[in-house]
């Protein structure tokens, strides 16, 4: 993309940061893709397990979060339901809506996958001192919060 007066070229420090973010994303996605394949999951199914690990969501909210059409999500959830990883139930506040949640097997698999991802990324994380890890986590959370506010 060409730079304009309104869209100046990124500074060297911004370019280096963007490069580092890209490299870390590739490393993380590579680890997640490998782990998903080892558990016969698609990357999107892995995302569903991660998203639902601590909540129940309406099908429409989960579809929006994943950027999927409702019909695509229905098939994805049906396959996960067949494997015993997720369940569906009427929304407690609106019986017309359907919520998706992790079953006990889904929760166990999600925990196993989280541990495997932690093992895969341990060399990256262990290169940082504890205070650096906290700082990086806080800075990433701040950047991601700003992005969510911008999109919403």
Short mmCIF file of C-alpha atoms in Angstrom, two decimals:
data_model
loop_
_atom_site.label_atom_id
_atom_site.label_comp_id
_atom_site.label_asym_id
_atom_site.label_seq_id
_atom_site.Cartn_x
_atom_site.Cartn_y
_atom_site.Cartn_z
CA UNK A 1 0.00 0.00 0.00
CA UNK A 2 1.45 3.38 -0.97
CA UNK A 3 1.93 6.05 1.66
CA UNK A 4 0.11 9.36 1.41
CA UNK A 5 0.29 12.57 3.39
CA UNK A 6 -2.68 11.33 5.40
CA UNK A 7 -1.18 7.83 5.77
CA UNK A 8 2.54 8.33 6.43
CA UNK A 9 4.98 5.44 6.18
CA UNK A 10 5.40 3.70 9.53
CA UNK A 11 8.48 4.64 11.50
CA UNK A 12 11.30 2.14 11.86
CA UNK A 13 10.22 1.26 15.41
CA UNK A 14 6.62 0.72 14.26
CA UNK A 15 7.80 -1.42 11.35
CA UNK A 16 9.94 -3.50 13.69
CA UNK A 17 7.00 -3.94 16.07
CA UNK A 18 4.67 -4.96 13.25
CA UNK A 19 7.29 -7.45 12.04
CA UNK A 20 7.67 -8.89 15.55
CA UNK A 21 3.89 -9.16 15.94
CA UNK A 22 3.67 -10.97 12.61
CA UNK A 23 6.46 -13.37 13.50
CA UNK A 24 4.92 -14.12 16.89
CA UNK A 25 1.50 -14.63 15.26
CA UNK A 26 3.01 -17.09 12.74
CA UNK A 27 4.78 -18.97 15.55
CA UNK A 28 1.63 -19.12 17.68
CA UNK A 29 -0.66 -20.08 14.79
CA UNK A 30 1.80 -22.76 13.71
CA UNK A 31 1.73 -24.29 17.19
CA UNK A 32 -2.06 -24.06 17.35
CA UNK A 33 -2.48 -25.60 13.90
CA UNK A 34 -0.19 -28.52 14.83
CA UNK A 35 -2.01 -29.14 18.12
CA UNK A 36 -5.43 -28.91 16.46
CA UNK A 37 -4.39 -31.47 13.83
CA UNK A 38 -3.08 -33.83 16.52
CA UNK A 39 -6.56 -33.78 18.07
CA UNK A 40 -8.36 -34.07 14.72
CA UNK A 41 -9.74 -30.54 15.04
CA UNK A 42 -9.84 -27.69 12.57
CA UNK A 43 -8.35 -24.40 13.69
CA UNK A 44 -11.89 -22.99 13.91
CA UNK A 45 -12.98 -25.88 16.15
CA UNK A 46 -9.97 -25.17 18.36
CA UNK A 47 -11.06 -21.53 18.53
CA UNK A 48 -14.56 -22.63 19.59
CA UNK A 49 -13.09 -24.67 22.46
CA UNK A 50 -11.00 -21.68 23.55
CA UNK A 51 -13.87 -19.20 23.31
CA UNK A 52 -16.29 -21.42 25.25
CA UNK A 53 -13.83 -22.47 27.94
CA UNK A 54 -15.26 -20.06 30.49
CA UNK A 55 -18.69 -19.14 29.13
CA UNK A 56 -21.85 -20.14 27.33
CA UNK A 57 -22.69 -18.16 24.22
CA UNK A 58 -25.72 -17.83 22.01
CA UNK A 59 -25.19 -19.34 18.58
CA UNK A 60 -25.61 -15.90 16.99
CA UNK A 61 -22.96 -14.37 19.27
CA UNK A 62 -20.53 -17.22 18.62
CA UNK A 63 -21.07 -16.89 14.87
CA UNK A 64 -20.40 -13.15 15.04
CA UNK A 65 -17.31 -13.65 17.20
CA UNK A 66 -15.88 -16.17 14.73
CA UNK A 67 -16.99 -14.18 11.69
CA UNK A 68 -19.05 -17.10 10.36
CA UNK A 69 -22.51 -17.38 8.85
CA UNK A 70 -25.03 -19.05 11.15
CA UNK A 71 -25.39 -22.01 8.78
CA UNK A 72 -21.61 -22.58 8.77
CA UNK A 73 -21.50 -22.39 12.55
CA UNK A 74 -24.43 -24.82 12.83
CA UNK A 75 -22.44 -27.46 10.92
CA UNK A 76 -19.33 -26.78 12.99
CA UNK A 77 -21.26 -27.08 16.25
CA UNK A 78 -23.07 -30.22 15.03
CA UNK A 79 -19.71 -31.92 14.33
CA UNK A 80 -18.36 -30.91 17.74
CA UNK A 81 -21.60 -32.07 19.37
CA UNK A 82 -21.28 -35.47 17.65
CA UNK A 83 -17.81 -35.79 19.18
CA UNK A 84 -19.25 -34.94 22.60
CA UNK A 85 -17.29 -31.70 22.94
CA UNK A 86 -20.13 -29.18 23.01
CA UNK A 87 -23.78 -29.13 23.87
CA UNK A 88 -26.71 -26.89 23.02
CA UNK A 89 -29.50 -25.68 25.26
CA UNK A 90 -32.23 -23.08 25.23
CA UNK A 91 -31.03 -19.71 26.46
CA UNK A 92 -32.10 -19.24 30.07
CA UNK A 93 -33.45 -15.73 29.44
CA UNK A 94 -34.88 -16.27 25.94
CA UNK A 95 -36.13 -19.77 25.19
CA UNK A 96 -36.17 -19.00 21.44
CA UNK A 97 -32.36 -18.56 21.41
CA UNK A 98 -29.86 -21.42 21.63
CA UNK A 99 -26.71 -21.37 23.73
CA UNK A 100 -23.60 -23.44 23.07
CA UNK A 101 -21.38 -24.69 25.90
CA UNK A 102 -18.52 -27.09 26.45
CA UNK A 103 -19.33 -30.53 27.79
CA UNK A 104 -17.08 -32.12 30.39
CA UNK A 105 -15.14 -33.83 27.57
CA UNK A 106 -14.85 -30.49 25.78
CA UNK A 107 -13.53 -28.83 28.92
CA UNK A 108 -10.98 -31.60 29.46
CA UNK A 109 -9.80 -31.40 25.85
CA UNK A 110 -9.61 -27.61 26.08
CA UNK A 111 -7.42 -27.87 29.18
CA UNK A 112 -5.20 -30.47 27.51
CA UNK A 113 -4.80 -28.28 24.44
CA UNK A 114 -4.01 -25.20 26.57
CA UNK A 115 -1.28 -27.18 28.36
CA UNK A 116 0.13 -28.40 25.03
CA UNK A 117 0.16 -24.85 23.68
CA UNK A 118 1.94 -23.66 26.81
CA UNK A 119 4.56 -26.38 26.29
CA UNK A 120 4.98 -25.41 22.63
CA UNK A 121 5.41 -21.72 23.46
CA UNK A 122 7.49 -22.25 26.60
CA UNK A 123 10.80 -21.44 24.84
CA UNK A 124 9.41 -18.06 23.75
CA UNK A 125 7.88 -17.24 27.12
CA UNK A 126 10.88 -18.44 29.14
CA UNK A 127 13.15 -16.02 27.26
CA UNK A 128 11.45 -13.23 29.25
CA UNK A 129 11.83 -12.47 32.92
CA UNK A 130 8.58 -12.59 34.95
CA UNK A 131 8.28 -8.78 35.02
CA UNK A 132 8.78 -8.66 31.23
CA UNK A 133 6.07 -11.30 30.77
CA UNK A 134 3.62 -9.25 32.85
CA UNK A 135 4.52 -6.09 30.92
CA UNK A 136 4.12 -7.79 27.57
CA UNK A 137 0.77 -9.28 28.61
CA UNK A 138 -0.45 -5.89 29.85
CA UNK A 139 0.69 -4.09 26.69
CA UNK A 140 -0.91 -6.69 24.41
CA UNK A 141 -4.14 -6.54 26.43
CA UNK A 142 -4.14 -2.73 26.11
CA UNK A 143 -3.57 -2.90 22.35
CA UNK A 144 -6.24 -5.58 21.91
CA UNK A 145 -8.74 -3.65 24.06
CA UNK A 146 -8.20 -0.58 21.85
CA UNK A 147 -8.82 -2.72 18.77
CA UNK A 148 -12.03 -4.18 20.17
CA UNK A 149 -13.29 -0.69 21.06
CA UNK A 150 -12.36 0.55 17.57
CA UNK A 151 -14.23 -2.32 15.86
CA UNK A 152 -17.26 -2.14 18.14
#
